[in-house]
Coordinates of C-alpha atoms in Angstrom, one line a residue:
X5 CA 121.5 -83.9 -73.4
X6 CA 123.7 -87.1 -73.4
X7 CA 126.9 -86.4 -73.1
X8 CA 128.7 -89.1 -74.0
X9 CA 126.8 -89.4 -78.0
X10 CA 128.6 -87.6 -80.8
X11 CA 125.3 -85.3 -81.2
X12 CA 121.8 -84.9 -79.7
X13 CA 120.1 -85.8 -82.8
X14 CA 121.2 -87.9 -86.1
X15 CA 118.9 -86.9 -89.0
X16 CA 118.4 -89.4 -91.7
X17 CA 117.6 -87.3 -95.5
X18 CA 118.3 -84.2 -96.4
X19 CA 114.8 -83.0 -98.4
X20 CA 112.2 -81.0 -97.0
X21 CA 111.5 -82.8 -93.8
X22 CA 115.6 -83.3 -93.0
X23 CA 116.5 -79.8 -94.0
X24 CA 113.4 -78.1 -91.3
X25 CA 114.2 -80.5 -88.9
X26 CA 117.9 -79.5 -89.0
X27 CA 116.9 -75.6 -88.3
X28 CA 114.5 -76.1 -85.6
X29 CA 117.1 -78.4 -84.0
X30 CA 119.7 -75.1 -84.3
X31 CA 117.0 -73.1 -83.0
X32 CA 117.2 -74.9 -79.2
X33 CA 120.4 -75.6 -79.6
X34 CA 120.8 -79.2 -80.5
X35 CA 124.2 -80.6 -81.9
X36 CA 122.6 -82.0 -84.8
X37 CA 123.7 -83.7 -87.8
X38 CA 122.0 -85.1 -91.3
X39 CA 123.0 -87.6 -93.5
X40 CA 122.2 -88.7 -97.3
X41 CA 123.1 -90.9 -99.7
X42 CA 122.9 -88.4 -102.9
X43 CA 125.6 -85.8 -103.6
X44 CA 123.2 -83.2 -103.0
X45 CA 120.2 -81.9 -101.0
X46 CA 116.8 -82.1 -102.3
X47 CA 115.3 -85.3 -101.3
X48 CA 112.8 -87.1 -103.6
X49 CA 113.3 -83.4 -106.0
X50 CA 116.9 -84.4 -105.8
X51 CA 116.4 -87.8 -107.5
X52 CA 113.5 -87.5 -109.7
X53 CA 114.8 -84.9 -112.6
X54 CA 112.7 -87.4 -115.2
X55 CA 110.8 -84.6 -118.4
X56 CA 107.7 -83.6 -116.7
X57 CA 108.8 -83.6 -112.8
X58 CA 106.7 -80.8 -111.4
X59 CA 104.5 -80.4 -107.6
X60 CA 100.8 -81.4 -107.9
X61 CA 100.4 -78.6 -105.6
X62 CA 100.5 -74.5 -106.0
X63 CA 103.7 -73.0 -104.9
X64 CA 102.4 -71.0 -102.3
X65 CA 101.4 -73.8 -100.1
X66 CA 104.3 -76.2 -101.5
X67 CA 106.6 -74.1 -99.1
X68 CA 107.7 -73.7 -95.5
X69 CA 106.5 -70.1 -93.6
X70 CA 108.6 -70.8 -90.7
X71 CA 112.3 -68.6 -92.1
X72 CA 110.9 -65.0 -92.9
X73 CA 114.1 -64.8 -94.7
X74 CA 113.4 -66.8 -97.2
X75 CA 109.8 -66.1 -97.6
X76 CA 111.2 -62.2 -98.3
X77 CA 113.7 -63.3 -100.6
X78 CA 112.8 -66.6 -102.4
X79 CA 111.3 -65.8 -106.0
X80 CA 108.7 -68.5 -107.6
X81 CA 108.1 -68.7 -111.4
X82 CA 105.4 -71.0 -111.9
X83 CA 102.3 -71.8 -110.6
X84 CA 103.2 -75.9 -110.0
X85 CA 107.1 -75.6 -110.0
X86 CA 109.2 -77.8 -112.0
X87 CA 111.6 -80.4 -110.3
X88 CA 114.6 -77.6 -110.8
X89 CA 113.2 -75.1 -109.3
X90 CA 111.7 -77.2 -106.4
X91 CA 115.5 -78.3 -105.9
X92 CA 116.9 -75.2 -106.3
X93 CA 114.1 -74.0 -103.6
X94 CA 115.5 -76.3 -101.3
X95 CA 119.4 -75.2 -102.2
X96 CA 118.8 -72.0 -101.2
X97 CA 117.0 -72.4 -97.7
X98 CA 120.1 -74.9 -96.6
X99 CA 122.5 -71.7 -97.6
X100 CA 120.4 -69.0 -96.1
X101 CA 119.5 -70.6 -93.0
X102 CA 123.3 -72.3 -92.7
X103 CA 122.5 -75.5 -92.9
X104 CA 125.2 -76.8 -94.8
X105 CA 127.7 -77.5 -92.3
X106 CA 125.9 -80.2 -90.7
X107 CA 124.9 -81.7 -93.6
X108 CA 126.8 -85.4 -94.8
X109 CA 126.1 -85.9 -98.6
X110 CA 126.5 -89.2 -99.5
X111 CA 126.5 -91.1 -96.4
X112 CA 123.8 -93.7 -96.6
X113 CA 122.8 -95.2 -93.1
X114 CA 122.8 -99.1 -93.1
X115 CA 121.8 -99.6 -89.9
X116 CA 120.4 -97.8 -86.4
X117 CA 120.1 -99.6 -83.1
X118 CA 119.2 -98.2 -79.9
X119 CA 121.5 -98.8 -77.0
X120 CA 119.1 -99.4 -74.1
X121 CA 122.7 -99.2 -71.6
X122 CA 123.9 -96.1 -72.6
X123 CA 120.4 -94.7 -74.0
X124 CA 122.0 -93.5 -77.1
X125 CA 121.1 -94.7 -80.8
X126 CA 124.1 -96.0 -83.2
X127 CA 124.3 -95.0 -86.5
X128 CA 126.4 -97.1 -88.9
X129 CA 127.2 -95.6 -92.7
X130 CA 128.0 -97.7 -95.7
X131 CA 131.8 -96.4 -95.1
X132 CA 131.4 -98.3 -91.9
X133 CA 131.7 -95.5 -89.1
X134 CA 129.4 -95.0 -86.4
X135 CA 127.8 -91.9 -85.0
X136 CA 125.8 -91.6 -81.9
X137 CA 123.1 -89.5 -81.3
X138 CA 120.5 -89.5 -77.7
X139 CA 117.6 -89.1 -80.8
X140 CA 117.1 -90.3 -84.6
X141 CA 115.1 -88.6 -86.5
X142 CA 113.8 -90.1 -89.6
X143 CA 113.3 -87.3 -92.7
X144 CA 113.8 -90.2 -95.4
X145 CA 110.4 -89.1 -97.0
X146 CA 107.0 -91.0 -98.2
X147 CA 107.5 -91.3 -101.8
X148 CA 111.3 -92.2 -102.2
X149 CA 111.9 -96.2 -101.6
X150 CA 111.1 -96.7 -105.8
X151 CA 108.8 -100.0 -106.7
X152 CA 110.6 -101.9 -109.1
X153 CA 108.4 -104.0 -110.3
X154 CA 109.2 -108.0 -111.1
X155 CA 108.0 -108.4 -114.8
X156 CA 109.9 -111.7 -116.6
X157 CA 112.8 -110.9 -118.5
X158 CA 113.1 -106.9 -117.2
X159 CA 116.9 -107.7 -117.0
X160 CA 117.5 -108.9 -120.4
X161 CA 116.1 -105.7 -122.6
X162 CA 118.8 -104.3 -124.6
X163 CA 118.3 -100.7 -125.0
X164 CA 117.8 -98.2 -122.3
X165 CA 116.5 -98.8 -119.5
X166 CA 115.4 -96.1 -116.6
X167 CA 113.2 -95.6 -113.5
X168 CA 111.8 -92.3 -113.0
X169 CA 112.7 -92.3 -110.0
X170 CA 115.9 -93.1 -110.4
X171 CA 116.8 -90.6 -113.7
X172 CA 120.8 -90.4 -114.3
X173 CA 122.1 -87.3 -112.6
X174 CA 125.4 -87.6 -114.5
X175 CA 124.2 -87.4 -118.0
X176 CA 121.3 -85.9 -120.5
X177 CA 119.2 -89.1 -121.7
X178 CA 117.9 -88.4 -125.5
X179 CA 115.0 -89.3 -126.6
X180 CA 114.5 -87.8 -129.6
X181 CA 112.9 -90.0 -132.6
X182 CA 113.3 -93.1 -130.5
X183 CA 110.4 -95.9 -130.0
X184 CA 110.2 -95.4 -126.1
X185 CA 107.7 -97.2 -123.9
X186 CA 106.1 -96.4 -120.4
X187 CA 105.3 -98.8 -117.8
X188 CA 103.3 -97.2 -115.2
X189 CA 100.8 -94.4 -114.8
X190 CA 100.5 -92.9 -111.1
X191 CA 101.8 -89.5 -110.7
X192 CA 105.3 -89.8 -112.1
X193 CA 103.9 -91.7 -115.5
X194 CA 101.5 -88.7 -116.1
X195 CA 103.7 -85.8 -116.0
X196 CA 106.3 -87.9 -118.6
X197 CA 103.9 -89.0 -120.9
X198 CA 103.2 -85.8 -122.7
X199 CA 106.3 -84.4 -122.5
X200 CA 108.3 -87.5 -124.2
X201 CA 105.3 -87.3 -126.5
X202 CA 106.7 -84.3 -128.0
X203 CA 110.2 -85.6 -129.1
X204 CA 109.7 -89.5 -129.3
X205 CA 109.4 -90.9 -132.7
X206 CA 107.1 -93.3 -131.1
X207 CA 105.3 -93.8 -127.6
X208 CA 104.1 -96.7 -126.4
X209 CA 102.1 -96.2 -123.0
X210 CA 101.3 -99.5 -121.1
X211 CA 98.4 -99.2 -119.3
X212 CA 97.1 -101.7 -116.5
X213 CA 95.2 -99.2 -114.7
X214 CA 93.7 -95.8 -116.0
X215 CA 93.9 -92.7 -113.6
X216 CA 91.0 -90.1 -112.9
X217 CA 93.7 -87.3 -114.2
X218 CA 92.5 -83.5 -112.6
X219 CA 93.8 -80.8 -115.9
X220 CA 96.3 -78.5 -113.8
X221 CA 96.5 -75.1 -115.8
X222 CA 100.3 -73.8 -114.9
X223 CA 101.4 -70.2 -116.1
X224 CA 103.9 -67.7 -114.5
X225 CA 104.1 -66.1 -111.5
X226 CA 104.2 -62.2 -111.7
X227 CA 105.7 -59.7 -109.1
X228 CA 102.3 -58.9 -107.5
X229 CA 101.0 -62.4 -107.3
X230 CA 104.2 -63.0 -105.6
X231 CA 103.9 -60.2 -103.5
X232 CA 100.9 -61.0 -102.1
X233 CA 102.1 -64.4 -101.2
X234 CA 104.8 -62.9 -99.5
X235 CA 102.5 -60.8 -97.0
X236 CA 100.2 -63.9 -96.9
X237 CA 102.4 -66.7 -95.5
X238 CA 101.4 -66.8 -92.2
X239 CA 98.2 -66.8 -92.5
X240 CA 97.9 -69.1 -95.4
X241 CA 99.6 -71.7 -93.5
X242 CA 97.4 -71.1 -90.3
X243 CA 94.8 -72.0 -92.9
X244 CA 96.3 -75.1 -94.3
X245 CA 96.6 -76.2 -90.6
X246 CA 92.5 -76.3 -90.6
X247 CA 91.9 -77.9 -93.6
X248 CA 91.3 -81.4 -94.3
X249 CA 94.3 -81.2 -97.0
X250 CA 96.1 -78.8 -95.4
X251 CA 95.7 -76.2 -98.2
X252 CA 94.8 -72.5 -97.7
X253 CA 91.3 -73.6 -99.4
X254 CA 87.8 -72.6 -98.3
X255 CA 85.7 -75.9 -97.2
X256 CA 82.8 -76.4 -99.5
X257 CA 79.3 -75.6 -97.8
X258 CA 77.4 -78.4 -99.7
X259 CA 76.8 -81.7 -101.3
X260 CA 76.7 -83.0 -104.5
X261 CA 73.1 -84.5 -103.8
X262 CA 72.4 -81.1 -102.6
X263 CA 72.4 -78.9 -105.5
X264 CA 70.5 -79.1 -108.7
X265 CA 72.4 -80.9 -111.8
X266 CA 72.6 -77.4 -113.4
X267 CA 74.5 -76.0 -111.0
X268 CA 76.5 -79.0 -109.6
X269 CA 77.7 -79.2 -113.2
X270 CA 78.6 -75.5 -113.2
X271 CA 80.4 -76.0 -110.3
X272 CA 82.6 -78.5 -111.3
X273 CA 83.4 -76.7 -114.8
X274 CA 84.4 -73.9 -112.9
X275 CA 86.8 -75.3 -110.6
X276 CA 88.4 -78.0 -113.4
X277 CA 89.0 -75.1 -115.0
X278 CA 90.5 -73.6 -112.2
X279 CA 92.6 -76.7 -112.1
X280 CA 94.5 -79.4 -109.7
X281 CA 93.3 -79.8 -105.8
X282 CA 91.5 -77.2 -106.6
X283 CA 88.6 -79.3 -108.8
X284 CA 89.4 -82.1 -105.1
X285 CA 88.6 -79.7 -102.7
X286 CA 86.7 -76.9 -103.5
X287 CA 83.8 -78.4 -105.4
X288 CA 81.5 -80.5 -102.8
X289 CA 82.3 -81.7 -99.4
X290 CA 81.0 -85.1 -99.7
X291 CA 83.3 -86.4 -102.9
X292 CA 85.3 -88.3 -100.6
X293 CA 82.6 -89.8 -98.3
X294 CA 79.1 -90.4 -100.6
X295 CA 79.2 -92.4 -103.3
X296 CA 76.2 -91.4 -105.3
X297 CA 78.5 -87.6 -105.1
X298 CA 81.3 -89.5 -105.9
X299 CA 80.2 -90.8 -108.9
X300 CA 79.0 -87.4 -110.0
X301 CA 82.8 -86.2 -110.2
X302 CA 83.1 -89.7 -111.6
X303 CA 81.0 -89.3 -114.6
X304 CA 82.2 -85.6 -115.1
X305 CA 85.6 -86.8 -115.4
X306 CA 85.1 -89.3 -117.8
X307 CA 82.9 -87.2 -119.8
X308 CA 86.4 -84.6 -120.4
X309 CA 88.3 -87.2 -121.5
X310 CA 85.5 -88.5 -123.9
X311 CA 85.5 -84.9 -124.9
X312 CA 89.4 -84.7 -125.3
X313 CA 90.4 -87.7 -125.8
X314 CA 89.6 -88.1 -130.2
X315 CA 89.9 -91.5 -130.4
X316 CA 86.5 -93.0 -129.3
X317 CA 88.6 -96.8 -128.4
X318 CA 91.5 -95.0 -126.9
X319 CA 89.1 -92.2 -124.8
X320 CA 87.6 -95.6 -123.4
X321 CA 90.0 -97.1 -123.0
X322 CA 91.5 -94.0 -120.3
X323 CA 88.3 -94.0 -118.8
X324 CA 88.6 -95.3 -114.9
X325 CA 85.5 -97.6 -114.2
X326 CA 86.4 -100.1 -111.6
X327 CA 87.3 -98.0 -108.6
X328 CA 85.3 -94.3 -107.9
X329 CA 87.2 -90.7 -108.3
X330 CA 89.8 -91.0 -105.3
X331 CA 90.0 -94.3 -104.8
X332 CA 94.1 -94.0 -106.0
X333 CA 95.9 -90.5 -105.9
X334 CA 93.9 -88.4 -108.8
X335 CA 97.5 -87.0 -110.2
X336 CA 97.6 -83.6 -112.1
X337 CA 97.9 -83.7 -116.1
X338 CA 99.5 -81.2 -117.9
X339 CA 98.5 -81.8 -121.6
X340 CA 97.9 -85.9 -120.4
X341 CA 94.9 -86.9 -122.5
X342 CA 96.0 -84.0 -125.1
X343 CA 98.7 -86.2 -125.7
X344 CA 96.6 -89.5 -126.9
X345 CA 95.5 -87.1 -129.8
X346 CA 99.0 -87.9 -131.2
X347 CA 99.8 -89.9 -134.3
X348 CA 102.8 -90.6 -132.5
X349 CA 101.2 -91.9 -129.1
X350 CA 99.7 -95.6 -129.0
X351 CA 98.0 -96.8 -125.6
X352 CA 98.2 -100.4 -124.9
X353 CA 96.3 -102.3 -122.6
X354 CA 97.3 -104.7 -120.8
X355 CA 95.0 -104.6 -117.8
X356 CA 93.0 -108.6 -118.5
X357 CA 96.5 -110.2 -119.4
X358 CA 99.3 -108.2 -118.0
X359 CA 102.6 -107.9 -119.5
X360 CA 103.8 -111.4 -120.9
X361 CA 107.2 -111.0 -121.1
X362 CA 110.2 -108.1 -121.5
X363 CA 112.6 -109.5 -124.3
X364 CA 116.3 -108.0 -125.6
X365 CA 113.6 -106.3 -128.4
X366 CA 111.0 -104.9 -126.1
X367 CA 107.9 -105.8 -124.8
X368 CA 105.5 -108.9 -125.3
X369 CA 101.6 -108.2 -124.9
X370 CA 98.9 -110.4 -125.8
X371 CA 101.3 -112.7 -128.3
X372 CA 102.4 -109.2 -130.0
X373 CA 106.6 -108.0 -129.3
X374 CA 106.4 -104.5 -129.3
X375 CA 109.8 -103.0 -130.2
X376 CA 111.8 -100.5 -128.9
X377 CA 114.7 -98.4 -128.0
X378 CA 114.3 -97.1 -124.3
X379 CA 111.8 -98.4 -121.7
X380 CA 110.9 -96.0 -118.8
X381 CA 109.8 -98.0 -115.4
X382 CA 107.2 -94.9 -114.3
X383 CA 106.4 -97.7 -111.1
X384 CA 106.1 -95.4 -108.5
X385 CA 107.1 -96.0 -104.9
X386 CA 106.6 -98.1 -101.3
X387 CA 105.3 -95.5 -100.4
X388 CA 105.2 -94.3 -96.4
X389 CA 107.4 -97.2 -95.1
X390 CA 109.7 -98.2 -97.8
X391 CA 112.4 -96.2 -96.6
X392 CA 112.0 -97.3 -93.3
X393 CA 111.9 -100.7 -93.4
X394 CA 114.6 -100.3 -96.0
X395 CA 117.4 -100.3 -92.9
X396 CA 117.8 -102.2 -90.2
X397 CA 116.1 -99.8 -87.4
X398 CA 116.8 -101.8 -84.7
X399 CA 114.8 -100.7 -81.2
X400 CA 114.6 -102.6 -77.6
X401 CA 115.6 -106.0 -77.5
X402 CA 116.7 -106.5 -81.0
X403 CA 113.0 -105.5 -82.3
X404 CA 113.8 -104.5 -85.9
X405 CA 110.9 -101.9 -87.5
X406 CA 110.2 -103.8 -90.5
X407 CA 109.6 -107.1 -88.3
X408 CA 107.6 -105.1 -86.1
X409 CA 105.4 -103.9 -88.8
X410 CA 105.6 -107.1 -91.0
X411 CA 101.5 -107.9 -90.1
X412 CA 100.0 -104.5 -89.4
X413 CA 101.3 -100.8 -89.1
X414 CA 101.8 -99.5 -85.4
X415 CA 102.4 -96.1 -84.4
X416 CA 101.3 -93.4 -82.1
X417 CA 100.0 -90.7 -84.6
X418 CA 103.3 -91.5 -87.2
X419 CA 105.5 -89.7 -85.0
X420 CA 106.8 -92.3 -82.9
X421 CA 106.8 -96.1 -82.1
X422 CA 106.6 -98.3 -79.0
X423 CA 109.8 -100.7 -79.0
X424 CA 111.9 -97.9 -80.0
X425 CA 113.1 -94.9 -77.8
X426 CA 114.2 -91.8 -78.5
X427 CA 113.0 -92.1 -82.3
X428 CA 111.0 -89.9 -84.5
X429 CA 109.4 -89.8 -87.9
X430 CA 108.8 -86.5 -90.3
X431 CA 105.7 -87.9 -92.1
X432 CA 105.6 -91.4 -90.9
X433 CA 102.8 -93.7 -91.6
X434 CA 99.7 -93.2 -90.6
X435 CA 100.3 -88.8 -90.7
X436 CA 97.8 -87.4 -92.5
X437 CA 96.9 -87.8 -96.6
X438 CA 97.6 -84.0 -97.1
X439 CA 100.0 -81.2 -98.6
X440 CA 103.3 -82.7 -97.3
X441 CA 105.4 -79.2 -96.3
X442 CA 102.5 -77.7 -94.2
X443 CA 102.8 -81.6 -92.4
X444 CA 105.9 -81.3 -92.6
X445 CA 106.6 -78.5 -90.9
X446 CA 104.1 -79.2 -88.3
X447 CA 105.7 -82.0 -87.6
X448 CA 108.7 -80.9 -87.1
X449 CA 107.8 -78.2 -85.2
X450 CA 106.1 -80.9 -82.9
X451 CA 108.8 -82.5 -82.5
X452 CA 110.8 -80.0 -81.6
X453 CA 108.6 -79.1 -78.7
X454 CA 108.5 -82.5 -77.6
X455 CA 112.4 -82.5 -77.2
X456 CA 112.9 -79.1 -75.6
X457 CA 110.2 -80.4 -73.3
X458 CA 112.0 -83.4 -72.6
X459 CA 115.4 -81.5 -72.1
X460 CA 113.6 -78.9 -69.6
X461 CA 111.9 -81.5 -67.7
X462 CA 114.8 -84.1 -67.1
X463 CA 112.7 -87.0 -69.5
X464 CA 115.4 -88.9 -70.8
X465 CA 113.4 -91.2 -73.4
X466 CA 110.0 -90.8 -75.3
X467 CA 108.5 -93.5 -76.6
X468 CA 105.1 -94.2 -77.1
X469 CA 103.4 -96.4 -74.5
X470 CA 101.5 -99.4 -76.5
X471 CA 98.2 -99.0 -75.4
X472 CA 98.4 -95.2 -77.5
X473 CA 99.7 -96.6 -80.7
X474 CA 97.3 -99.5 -80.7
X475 CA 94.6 -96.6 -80.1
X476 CA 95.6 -94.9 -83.6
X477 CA 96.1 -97.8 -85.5
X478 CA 92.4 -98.7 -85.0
X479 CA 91.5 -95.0 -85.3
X480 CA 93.9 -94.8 -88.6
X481 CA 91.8 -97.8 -89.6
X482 CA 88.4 -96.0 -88.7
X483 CA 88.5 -93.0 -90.9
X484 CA 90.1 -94.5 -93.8
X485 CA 87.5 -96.9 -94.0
X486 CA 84.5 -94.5 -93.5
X487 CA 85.9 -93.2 -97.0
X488 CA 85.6 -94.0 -101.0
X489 CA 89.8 -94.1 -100.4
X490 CA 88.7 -97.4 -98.8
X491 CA 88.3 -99.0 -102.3
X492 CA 91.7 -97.8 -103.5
X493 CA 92.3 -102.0 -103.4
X494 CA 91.1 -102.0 -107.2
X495 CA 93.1 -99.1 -108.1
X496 CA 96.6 -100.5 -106.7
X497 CA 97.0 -97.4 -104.6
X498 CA 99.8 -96.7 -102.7
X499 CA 98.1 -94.9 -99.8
X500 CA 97.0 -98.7 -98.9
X501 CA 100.0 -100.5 -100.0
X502 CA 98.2 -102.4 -102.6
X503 CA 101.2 -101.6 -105.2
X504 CA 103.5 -103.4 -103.7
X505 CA 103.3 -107.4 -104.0
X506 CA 103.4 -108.8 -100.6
X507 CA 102.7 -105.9 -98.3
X508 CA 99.9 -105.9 -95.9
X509 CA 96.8 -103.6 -97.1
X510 CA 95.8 -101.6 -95.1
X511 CA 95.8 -97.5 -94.8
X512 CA 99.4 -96.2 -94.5
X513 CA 98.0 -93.2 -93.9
X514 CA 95.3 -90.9 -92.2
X515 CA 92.2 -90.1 -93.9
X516 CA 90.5 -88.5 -91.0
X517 CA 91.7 -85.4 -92.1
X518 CA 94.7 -82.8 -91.7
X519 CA 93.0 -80.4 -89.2
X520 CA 91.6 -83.1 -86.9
X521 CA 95.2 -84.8 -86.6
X522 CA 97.3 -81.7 -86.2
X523 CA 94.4 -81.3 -83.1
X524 CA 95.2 -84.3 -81.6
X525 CA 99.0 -83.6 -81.9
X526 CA 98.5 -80.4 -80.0
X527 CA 96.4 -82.3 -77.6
X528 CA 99.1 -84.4 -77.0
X529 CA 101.7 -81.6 -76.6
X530 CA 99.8 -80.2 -74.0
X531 CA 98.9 -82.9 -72.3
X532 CA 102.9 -83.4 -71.2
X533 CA 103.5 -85.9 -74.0
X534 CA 102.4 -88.7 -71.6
X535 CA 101.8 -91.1 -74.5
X536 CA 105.1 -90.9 -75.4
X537 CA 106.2 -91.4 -72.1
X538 CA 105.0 -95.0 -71.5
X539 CA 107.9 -97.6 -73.0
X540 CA 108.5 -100.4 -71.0
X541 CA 111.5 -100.7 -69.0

C-alpha cells in the first residue's frame, strides 16, 4: 500500500455498511479508519429513534452471517426489530469484532479530493484536519441525506417542530394530549402514525399521496426460533444471494393470470396474513412485471383497507389509485389503517391543492388553519445519492461527483465511478432494490477482494473505465423500465428521485434483480476487475 497516506482506506459512516467494511479491511490487514458525524455508531438506526422506528424486514435476514461470533452470541427479540435494538445490534458487533478503535465519532468529512501526484485521497473534517488514505470508501448509506421539504412559512410555526429523521437524541419529546400533525407518509410516516395515535390528544395526518401499506404481524422471538436461525445463517444468506430481493424466500412458480380467482385470492390471504415482504414476494412472480397481475394485488389491497378502514370517506380516501402496487416502496404497517378507526385521528387531504401555507398556529389547507402544538416533517430522504453529493467528492481534474451526476447517474454497477480513482461505494446508486445487509455485505466483501487483488497484483488505482459505467447506466435503465416500478413518477418515489424537487428522474437503483447483479459482480471479480482498471491517464 501507499506509504506515504496516513491509512490504506478512509471510511466515511459508521452504520452497517462502515462497520463491515471496517472488519473485512482488518481481515487483510488494511490500516483503516471510519469517521462519523454522530456521537455514536448506528448509521441511519443511530439517527432515526422517532415512536414507531422498526426494520421492514425479518431479523434473520436484517443481519450480517460473516462474524460466527456474533451470530452465536447475538440474541433477537422481535420478529421486525425496533430502532433500539437494531442500534444496539450494531453496538455490539463494533465491541465484539474490535472495531472501536478505529472508529472517529463525530468527525463529519467536508470534503475528499483525489491527489492524482501522489495517488492518495485527502480527507478534510469540519475541525479542519486532513487525513490521507490510497482508497475512500463511502458507507454514508441510502436513506440518510433527510428531504426537507420547502413548504411557505415552515420556519415561522411556533410550537415544535421535528424531522423523523432527525429526532432529538438529547431529550424525551412528549406528546401526550397534544394536537400534533404529520407531514409525510413513506416508510417513516407509517410506523409513527399509529403509535403517536395512542398518546396524542389529536392527530392530524396530511396526506398528498396514499401508500399501498403490506400489515406486518410482529411477535417475539423464542429460544428455538432463535436457535434455528443460528444454525441457518449461512445458508439463509446463500439464499438471499439468489433471490431477486435478497431474502431467504422461495420464488413463486406462477402468475397471477395463471391461477383461478379462487385460489389467487387464497393465496394472497394467506401470505398478508403471513405479513411484510412476505405478501411482495412470495405470492406471484409477475406482480412486479404484468399489470393486469399487478392490479390483482392492487385491488386486494384496497379491498383490506375498505374492510379496515370504518370510515367509508376516510377508507377512500387511503385507497392508492393513481400509480399500481409497487410503483413507490409498499412500507410495512403495524396497526396503520387500525389507527384511522380513531376518534382521535383525522386524515386530511391535501393531494388537488397541496399545503397553502405553515403559520405560527399551524397548518393552512384548502382556506382552513389547522391548529396545533407539534408538527412532525415524516419527509423521508434523497435517497441513494444525497449523502454523496452532500460533500464535495472531488476526483481527476477537479471533477466534483454531484457535477458529474448533475444530468444523469453514472456508475459501474454502484461500486465505483470513472473520474475518480481509488474510490468505492457500499450501496451506491444503481446496487440493487433489495434487503440492504445481505447487499451490503456482498458488497463489501467485493470490495474487499478487489483491493487484496490490487495489493497482490501491484494495480495501484481502480477506476472504472467509461465505456463500463455507461454500459450499466443503460442497463440500470433497461430493467427498471421493463417494470411497474417504472411508474413510481405518480407516486413521488424515491427509488426514481421523484421526491426531491429538481433532481433528474430516473432509476437510482437496480431493478433487474439481486441475484442477477451479485452475478455480474462475480463476473467481474473473476474477470481480473478489468472494468475497473480503465481510468484515463
Amino acid at each position: 500500500m501507499n506509504d506515504i497516506a496516513d491509512y490504506d482506506a478512509i471510511v466515511i459512516g459508521a452504520g452497517f455498511s462502515g462497520l463491515a467494511m471496517l472488519h473485512h479491511c482488518h481481515k487483510i490487514g488494511l490500516r483503516a479508519v471510519v469517521l462519523d458525524s454522530a456521537d455514536g455508531v448506528g448509521g441511519t438506526w443511530h439517527w432515526n429513534t422517532y415512536p414507531g422506528a422498526r426494520t421492514d424486514s425479518e431479523f434473520y435476514y436484517y443481519s450480517f452471517s460473516f462474524s460466527q461470533e456474533v451470530r452465536d452470541e447475538w440474541v433477537w427479540s422481535e420478529r421486525y426489530p425496533a430502532q433500539p435494538e437494531v442500534k444496539a445490534y450494531l453496538e455490539f458487533l463494533a465491541d465484539r469484532l474490535d472495531l472501536r478503535k478505529d472508529i472517529r465519532l463525530r468527525t463529519r468529512v467536508e470534503r475528499a479530493e483525489h491527489d492524482e501526484a501522489r495517488n492518495v485521497w485527502a480527507v478534510t473534517t469540519d475541525a479542519g484536519q486532513t487525513l490521507t488514505a490510497t482508497y475512500l470508501i463511502s458507507g454514508m448509506g441510502v436513506l440518510a441525506e433527510p428531504n426537507l421539504p420547502d413548504i411557505p412559512g415552515a420556519a415561522s410555526f411556533a410550537g415544535e417542530s421535528y424531522h423523523t429523521a432527525r429526532w432529538p437524541q438529547d431529550r424525551e419529546v412528549y406528546l401526550s394530549g397534544k394536537r400534533v400533525g404529520v407531514i409525510g407518509l413513506g416508510a417513516s410516516g407509517v410506523q409513527i402514525v399509529p403509535v403517536v395515535a395512542e398518546v396524542a390528544g389529536e392527530l392530524l395526518v396530511f396526506q398528498r399521496t396514499p401508500n399501498y401499506v403490506v400489515a406486518s404481524s410482529n411477535y417475539e422471538v423464542d429460544d428455538e426460533w432463535m436457535a434455528q436461525v443460528r444454525e441457518s445463517y449461512p445458508e439463509n444468506f446463500e439464499r438471499a444471494r439468489e433471490h431477486v430481493f435478497a431474502v431467504p424466500f422461495e420464488n413463486p412458480a406462477h402468475g397471477a393470470k395463471e391461477v383461478s380467482a379462487q385460489e389467487r385470492e387464497r393465496i394472497f390471504e394467506e401470505k398478508w396474513r403471513e405479513g411484510g415482504f412476505h405478501f411482495m414476494l412470495e405470492t406471484f412472480n409477475d406482480l412486479a412485471l404484468d399489470e393486469e397481475s399487478n392490479h390483482y394485488a392492487s385491488e386486494f389491497i384496497r379491498k383490506k383497507i375498505r374492510e379496515t378502514v370504518q370510515d367509508p370517506e376516510t377508507a377512500e380516501l387511503l385507497c392508492p389509485k393513481d400509480y399500481p402496487f409497487n410503483g413507490k416502496r409498499p412500507p410495512g404497517g403495524h396497526g396503520y389503517y387500525e389507527a384511522y378507526n380513531r376518534d382521535n385521528v383525522h386524515l386530511v387531504d391535501i393531494r388537488e391543492n397541496g399545503i397553502e401555507e405553515i403559520t405560527a398556529e399551524g397548518v393552512r389547507v384548502n382556506g382552513r388553519l389547522h391548529e396545533l402544538d407539534v408538527l412532525i416533517f415524516a419527509t423521508g430522504f434523497d435517497a441513494m445519492t444525497g449523502t454523496l453529493t452532500a460533500v464535495d467528492i472531488v476526483g481527476r481534474d477537479g471533477l466534483v461527483l454531484r457535477e458529474k451526476w448533475a444530468d444523469g447517474l453514472k456508475t459501474n454497477l454502484g461500486l465505483g465511478v470513472h473520474g475518480f480513482p481509488n474510490f468505492f461505494m457500499i450501496l451506491g446508486p444503481q446496487t440493487p432494490y433489495a434487503n440492504l445487509p445481505v447487499a451490503i455485505e456482498a458488497g463489501v466483501e467485493w470490495i474487499t477482494d478487489a483491493l487484496k487483488f490490487a495489493a497482490d497484483n501491484g494495480v495501484e488505482q481502480l477506476e472504472s473505465t467509461k465505456d463500463a459505467e455507461e454500459d450499466w447506466a443503460e442497463e440500470v435503465s433497461r430493467a427498471g423500465s421493463s417494470t411497474i416500478m417504472a411508474q413510481g413518477v405518480d407516486a413521488n418515489a424515491w427509488f426514481i428521485g421523484a421526491n426531491i424537487p429538481g433532481k433528474p428522474v430516473e432509476f437510482n437503483v437496480y431493478m433487474g434483480g439481486a441475484d442477477a447483479y451479485f452475478k455480474r459482480c462475480d463476473e467481474v471479480a473473476a474477470g481480473g476487475y478489468l472494468e475497473f482498471r480503465g481510468g484515463e491517464r
